[in-house]
Amino acid sequence: MTCISAPFAPAPTPLRADPLASSFATSYAGVVAFIAVVTEGSFARAAERLGIGRSAVSRSVQRLEDQLNVRLILRTTRSTTLTREGDLFFANCHAGVDRIVRSIEEMRDLREGPPRGHLRISAPVGFGRRVVAPLLGEFRATYPDVSIDLLLDDKPADFISDRVDIAFRNGRLEDDRTIAKQIIPMQILVCASPEYRDARGLPDSVDDLAHHQCINFRYGAGRLHEWEFKVDGQVRKFQPQAKITYNDPSLVLQAVLDGHGIAQMAGYLASDGLRSGALVPCLARYAPEDRGHYICYLSRQHLPSRMRVFIDLMTARIRACNHQCLTDHRDLNAPAQSVRLAGSTRVMSTLLSSSA
């Protein structure tokens, strides 16, 4: 009987574990304890440097040797000596642990040390150009080691994909995933120039806007700004048939100042003109409820110092700039009441008569 043997099959090569996965199981505390013992020359001095007991250092090194399945240090009552394997392990690990320690110190310094590094800031076009940008010079003079990248876009920035650190946002916020700190209320008011008022008069009601030259704003996404009012306690929206439309709030303001028509604008745009008399208010008693100007960021935890000082300085300076167009527009709902313009000491008794 002839026996036919099966062809010889070599033993399968054992799969080699992924180095990253293998290193994950290794005690980093043991590596640090081992490095400290070698650099300090003894377990006692290593324990003193690490601020732990000598027995804790010994257990950490023992655990590391068990995980590696190799003897790293020869211990006697009088000395510690590296094995050949220990000498090789130290040579390979020492530089890496030093880099890790430096990286940890750098991260701690970014949070607790003098502000430095780079900030990427996002802001709506009008607010960023008129309010945020003029304050950056003072911030840079105060914190010269912080560089700034300011992005102006009316579309809200995505903190992750756009790599934005801090964002300024206007209006009513709907994103509850971010920390939003209101800097100032955002008041909205219809304004005209004195020249327009003298030539065409001012609207007496929201309906009367249909008979006036309205100037409107188009958002970056293409949507037209819808004017909003509060009439008899109810929100009323109005879409003007504008003769001129801009996608830049500063151009809307300039067109109003030049007497080309009337527009509904935020307080940060209108406040200077109202104080100087270059603008006059319209329909003030129908001004909508305040919205807000917000400074936003992803988390309160682990904020680097450069972000903290930027938030603090911007909040303080913007509040001090007095960008409000009316000190308290709630009074505007009372027809017989006078309204005081923000930053002005004179009572504008004509304001409500023009909006009656």
Coordinates of C-alpha atoms in Angstrom, one line a residue:
M1 CA 0.0 0.0 0.0
T2 CA 1.4 3.3 -1.1
C3 CA 1.1 6.2 1.4
I4 CA 0.8 9.6 -0.1
S5 CA 1.7 12.2 2.3
A6 CA 0.2 15.6 2.2
P7 CA 2.4 18.4 0.9
F8 CA 4.4 20.1 3.6
A9 CA 2.9 23.4 4.7
P10 CA 5.1 25.8 6.6
A11 CA 3.9 27.0 9.9
P12 CA 2.0 30.3 9.5
T13 CA 4.0 33.3 10.4
P14 CA 2.6 34.8 13.5
L15 CA 0.9 38.2 13.0
R16 CA 3.0 41.0 14.4
A17 CA 1.1 43.2 16.7
D18 CA 0.7 46.8 15.7
P19 CA 3.4 48.8 17.3
L20 CA 1.1 51.6 18.3
A21 CA -1.4 49.2 19.9
S22 CA 1.5 47.5 21.7
S23 CA 2.8 50.7 23.1
F24 CA -0.7 51.7 24.3
A25 CA -0.6 48.8 26.7
T26 CA 2.8 49.8 28.1
S27 CA 2.7 51.9 31.2
Y28 CA 3.9 55.5 30.5
A29 CA 4.4 56.0 34.2
G30 CA 6.8 53.1 34.1
V31 CA 8.7 54.6 31.2
V32 CA 9.0 57.9 33.1
A33 CA 10.0 56.2 36.3
F34 CA 12.7 54.2 34.4
I35 CA 14.1 57.4 32.8
A36 CA 14.2 59.1 36.2
V37 CA 16.1 56.2 37.8
V38 CA 18.7 56.2 35.0
T39 CA 19.2 60.0 34.9
E40 CA 19.2 60.3 38.7
G41 CA 21.3 57.2 39.3
S42 CA 19.1 55.6 42.0
F43 CA 15.6 54.7 42.9
A44 CA 15.7 57.0 45.9
R45 CA 16.7 60.1 44.0
A46 CA 14.2 59.3 41.2
A47 CA 11.4 59.1 43.8
E48 CA 12.4 62.5 45.2
R49 CA 12.4 64.1 41.8
L50 CA 9.0 62.6 40.8
G51 CA 7.5 63.4 44.2
I52 CA 6.4 59.9 45.0
G53 CA 7.6 57.1 47.3
R54 CA 10.6 54.9 46.4
S55 CA 8.4 51.8 46.5
A56 CA 6.1 53.4 43.9
V57 CA 9.0 54.0 41.6
S58 CA 10.2 50.4 42.0
R59 CA 6.7 49.0 41.3
S60 CA 6.4 51.2 38.2
V61 CA 9.7 50.0 36.8
Q62 CA 8.9 46.3 37.7
R63 CA 5.5 46.6 35.9
L64 CA 7.2 48.0 32.8
E65 CA 9.7 45.1 32.8
D66 CA 6.9 42.7 33.1
Q67 CA 5.0 44.3 30.2
L68 CA 8.1 44.3 28.0
N69 CA 9.1 40.8 29.3
V70 CA 12.7 41.9 29.6
R71 CA 15.0 43.0 32.5
L72 CA 16.0 46.7 32.2
I73 CA 17.8 47.3 35.4
L74 CA 20.0 45.1 37.6
R75 CA 19.4 46.0 41.2
T76 CA 21.6 45.5 44.2
T77 CA 21.5 46.9 47.7
R78 CA 24.3 49.3 46.7
S79 CA 23.8 50.1 43.0
T80 CA 21.6 50.0 40.0
T81 CA 23.0 49.0 36.6
L82 CA 21.4 49.0 33.2
T83 CA 21.3 45.8 31.3
R84 CA 22.1 45.8 27.6
E85 CA 18.4 45.8 26.9
G86 CA 17.9 48.6 29.4
D87 CA 20.7 50.6 27.8
L88 CA 19.1 50.3 24.4
F89 CA 15.6 51.1 25.7
F90 CA 16.9 54.2 27.4
A91 CA 18.7 55.4 24.3
N92 CA 15.5 55.0 22.3
C93 CA 13.1 56.5 24.8
H94 CA 15.0 59.3 26.4
A95 CA 14.7 61.8 23.5
G96 CA 11.0 60.9 23.0
V97 CA 10.1 61.5 26.7
D98 CA 12.0 64.8 26.7
R99 CA 9.9 65.9 23.7
I100 CA 6.7 64.8 25.5
V101 CA 7.7 66.8 28.6
R102 CA 8.5 69.9 26.5
S103 CA 5.2 69.6 24.7
I104 CA 3.3 69.3 28.0
E105 CA 5.1 72.3 29.3
E106 CA 4.4 74.3 26.2
M107 CA 0.7 73.5 26.4
R108 CA 0.7 74.6 30.1
D109 CA 2.5 77.8 29.1
L110 CA 0.0 78.6 26.4
R111 CA -2.8 78.4 29.0
E112 CA -1.1 79.9 32.0
G113 CA 1.9 81.8 30.6
P114 CA 2.1 85.1 28.6
P115 CA -0.3 85.2 25.7
R116 CA 1.3 84.1 22.4
G117 CA 0.5 82.1 19.3
H118 CA -2.0 82.6 16.5
L119 CA -5.8 83.5 16.6
R120 CA -8.2 83.0 13.8
I121 CA -11.2 85.3 14.2
S122 CA -14.4 85.4 12.2
A123 CA -16.9 88.3 12.1
P124 CA -19.7 89.6 9.9
V125 CA -18.5 92.0 7.3
G126 CA -20.1 95.2 8.6
F127 CA -19.4 94.6 12.3
G128 CA -16.0 93.2 11.7
R129 CA -14.9 96.2 9.5
R130 CA -16.5 98.9 11.7
V131 CA -16.1 97.6 15.2
V132 CA -13.6 94.7 15.5
A133 CA -10.9 95.7 13.0
P134 CA -10.2 99.2 14.6
L135 CA -9.5 97.5 18.0
L136 CA -6.9 95.0 16.6
G137 CA -4.1 97.6 16.7
E138 CA -4.5 98.1 20.5
F139 CA -4.7 94.3 21.0
R140 CA -1.5 93.7 19.0
A141 CA 0.3 96.6 20.9
T142 CA -0.7 95.0 24.2
Y143 CA 0.0 91.4 23.2
P144 CA 2.7 91.6 20.5
D145 CA 3.3 87.8 20.6
V146 CA -0.2 87.0 19.4
S147 CA -0.9 87.1 15.6
I148 CA -4.4 87.7 14.2
D149 CA -6.1 86.3 11.1
L150 CA -9.5 88.2 10.7
L151 CA -12.0 86.6 8.4
L152 CA -15.0 88.8 7.3
D153 CA -18.0 86.8 6.1
D154 CA -21.7 87.2 6.8
K155 CA -22.2 83.5 6.8
P156 CA -21.5 82.0 10.2
A157 CA -18.1 80.3 10.3
D158 CA -17.8 76.7 11.2
F159 CA -15.4 76.4 14.1
I160 CA -14.1 73.0 13.1
S161 CA -13.8 73.1 9.3
D162 CA -12.8 76.8 9.1
R163 CA -10.4 76.3 12.1
V164 CA -11.8 79.4 13.8
D165 CA -10.9 80.1 17.4
I166 CA -13.4 83.0 18.1
A167 CA -16.4 84.2 16.2
F168 CA -18.4 87.4 16.4
R169 CA -22.1 86.9 15.6
N170 CA -25.1 89.2 15.4
G171 CA -28.8 88.8 15.8
R172 CA -30.5 85.8 17.5
L173 CA -28.4 82.8 18.0
E174 CA -29.7 79.3 17.3
D175 CA -26.5 77.3 17.7
D176 CA -26.4 75.8 21.2
R177 CA -23.2 74.0 20.6
T178 CA -21.1 77.1 21.2
I179 CA -20.5 79.4 24.2
A180 CA -22.0 82.7 23.3
K181 CA -21.3 85.8 25.4
Q182 CA -23.4 88.9 24.6
I183 CA -21.2 91.9 24.3
I184 CA -23.9 94.5 23.7
P185 CA -27.5 94.5 22.6
M186 CA -28.1 94.9 18.9
Q187 CA -30.6 97.7 18.4
I188 CA -32.3 98.1 15.0
L189 CA -33.7 101.5 13.8
V190 CA -34.8 103.0 10.5
C191 CA -32.8 106.1 9.6
A192 CA -32.8 108.8 7.0
S193 CA -30.6 111.9 6.3
P194 CA -31.9 115.4 7.1
E195 CA -31.8 116.1 3.4
Y196 CA -34.1 113.2 2.6
R197 CA -36.4 114.3 5.4
D198 CA -36.6 117.8 4.0
A199 CA -37.2 116.6 0.5
R200 CA -39.6 113.7 1.0
G201 CA -40.6 113.7 4.6
L202 CA -40.5 110.7 6.9
P203 CA -42.8 107.7 7.1
D204 CA -45.7 107.9 9.6
S205 CA -46.3 104.1 9.8
V206 CA -44.9 100.8 8.7
D207 CA -47.4 100.8 5.8
D208 CA -46.1 104.2 4.7
L209 CA -42.7 102.7 3.9
A210 CA -44.2 101.6 0.6
H211 CA -44.2 105.2 -0.5
H212 CA -40.6 105.9 0.3
Q213 CA -37.2 105.2 -1.3
C214 CA -35.9 102.2 0.7
I215 CA -32.4 100.9 0.6
N216 CA -31.9 97.3 1.5
F217 CA -29.1 94.8 2.5
R218 CA -28.5 91.4 0.9
Y219 CA -26.7 88.8 3.0
G220 CA -23.8 86.8 1.7
A221 CA -26.0 83.7 1.0
G222 CA -28.2 85.9 -1.2
R223 CA -31.1 86.4 1.1
L224 CA -32.5 89.9 1.4
H225 CA -32.8 91.6 4.8
E226 CA -36.4 91.6 6.0
W227 CA -37.2 94.7 8.0
E228 CA -38.7 93.9 11.4
F229 CA -40.9 96.1 13.7
K230 CA -43.0 95.7 16.8
V231 CA -46.5 97.0 16.3
D232 CA -49.1 96.8 19.1
G233 CA -46.9 94.3 20.9
Q234 CA -46.6 92.0 17.9
V235 CA -43.7 91.4 15.6
R236 CA -44.4 92.7 12.1
K237 CA -42.0 92.1 9.2
F238 CA -41.8 94.1 6.0
Q239 CA -39.9 93.4 2.8
P240 CA -39.3 96.8 1.1
Q241 CA -39.3 97.1 -2.7
A242 CA -35.9 98.7 -2.6
K243 CA -34.6 100.9 -5.4
I244 CA -31.0 100.2 -4.2
T245 CA -29.6 97.0 -2.6
Y246 CA -26.1 96.4 -1.3
N247 CA -24.4 93.4 0.2
D248 CA -22.2 95.6 2.3
P249 CA -23.7 97.4 5.4
S250 CA -21.2 100.3 5.1
L251 CA -22.5 101.0 1.6
V252 CA -26.1 101.0 2.9
L253 CA -25.1 103.5 5.5
Q254 CA -23.3 105.7 3.0
A255 CA -26.3 105.7 0.7
V256 CA -28.5 106.9 3.5
L257 CA -26.0 109.6 4.5
D258 CA -26.0 110.8 0.9
G259 CA -29.7 111.2 0.9
H260 CA -30.6 108.4 -1.5
G261 CA -33.2 106.9 0.7
I262 CA -34.0 105.3 4.1
A263 CA -32.8 102.0 5.6
Q264 CA -33.2 99.9 8.7
M265 CA -29.7 99.6 10.3
A266 CA -28.0 98.2 13.4
G267 CA -27.0 100.6 16.1
Y268 CA -23.3 100.2 15.5
L269 CA -23.8 101.6 12.1
A270 CA -26.2 104.4 13.0
S271 CA -25.1 105.6 16.4
D272 CA -22.4 108.0 15.3
G273 CA -24.7 109.6 12.7
L274 CA -27.5 110.0 15.1
R275 CA -25.3 111.7 17.7
S276 CA -23.8 114.1 15.1
G277 CA -27.2 114.9 13.4
A278 CA -26.1 113.3 10.1
L279 CA -28.9 110.8 10.5
V280 CA -32.5 111.2 11.8
P281 CA -34.6 108.3 13.2
C282 CA -37.8 107.0 11.7
L283 CA -40.6 104.9 13.2
A284 CA -38.7 104.8 16.4
R285 CA -41.7 103.7 18.4
Y286 CA -41.9 100.6 16.3
A287 CA -38.3 99.5 16.8
P288 CA -38.1 95.7 17.3
E289 CA -36.9 94.0 20.4
D290 CA -33.1 94.0 20.9
R291 CA -31.1 91.3 19.4
G292 CA -27.4 90.9 20.3
H293 CA -23.8 91.1 19.3
Y294 CA -22.1 88.0 20.6
I295 CA -18.5 86.7 20.9
C296 CA -18.5 82.9 20.5
Y297 CA -16.1 80.1 21.1
L298 CA -16.4 76.3 21.5
S299 CA -15.7 75.7 25.1
R300 CA -14.9 77.4 28.4
Q301 CA -12.5 74.6 29.4
H302 CA -8.8 74.8 28.6
L303 CA -8.9 78.2 27.0
P304 CA -5.4 79.3 26.1
S305 CA -4.4 82.7 27.5
R306 CA -4.3 84.3 24.1
M307 CA -8.1 83.6 23.7
R308 CA -8.9 84.8 27.2
V309 CA -7.2 88.1 26.8
F310 CA -8.7 88.7 23.4
I311 CA -12.2 88.0 24.7
D312 CA -11.7 90.2 27.7
L313 CA -10.2 93.2 25.8
M314 CA -12.8 93.1 23.0
T315 CA -15.7 92.8 25.4
A316 CA -14.5 95.8 27.4
R317 CA -13.6 98.0 24.5
I318 CA -16.8 97.3 22.5
R319 CA -18.9 98.1 25.5
A320 CA -17.1 101.3 26.1
C321 CA -17.6 102.4 22.5
N322 CA -21.3 103.0 23.0
H323 CA -22.7 101.7 19.7
Q324 CA -26.3 101.9 20.9
C325 CA -28.7 104.0 18.9
L326 CA -31.2 104.5 21.7
T327 CA -30.6 104.3 25.4
D328 CA -33.9 102.4 26.1
H329 CA -36.1 101.8 23.1
R330 CA -38.8 100.2 25.3
D331 CA -39.9 103.8 26.0
L332 CA -40.5 104.2 22.3
N333 CA -43.8 102.3 22.6
A334 CA -45.2 105.2 24.7
P335 CA -46.4 107.8 22.1
A336 CA -46.2 110.7 24.4
Q337 CA -42.8 110.0 25.7
S338 CA -39.5 111.6 24.6
V339 CA -36.6 109.4 23.7
R340 CA -33.0 110.2 24.5
L341 CA -30.4 109.2 21.9
A342 CA -27.5 107.2 23.2
G343 CA -24.5 109.3 24.1
S344 CA -26.5 112.5 23.9
T345 CA -27.5 114.7 26.8
R346 CA -30.3 116.4 24.9
V347 CA -33.8 115.0 24.8
M348 CA -35.0 114.4 21.2
S349 CA -38.5 115.7 21.6
T350 CA -39.0 115.7 17.8
L351 CA -38.2 112.0 17.5
L352 CA -41.6 110.7 18.3
S353 CA -43.4 113.5 16.5
S354 CA -41.7 112.3 13.3
S355 CA -42.8 108.8 14.0
A356 CA -46.4 109.5 15.2

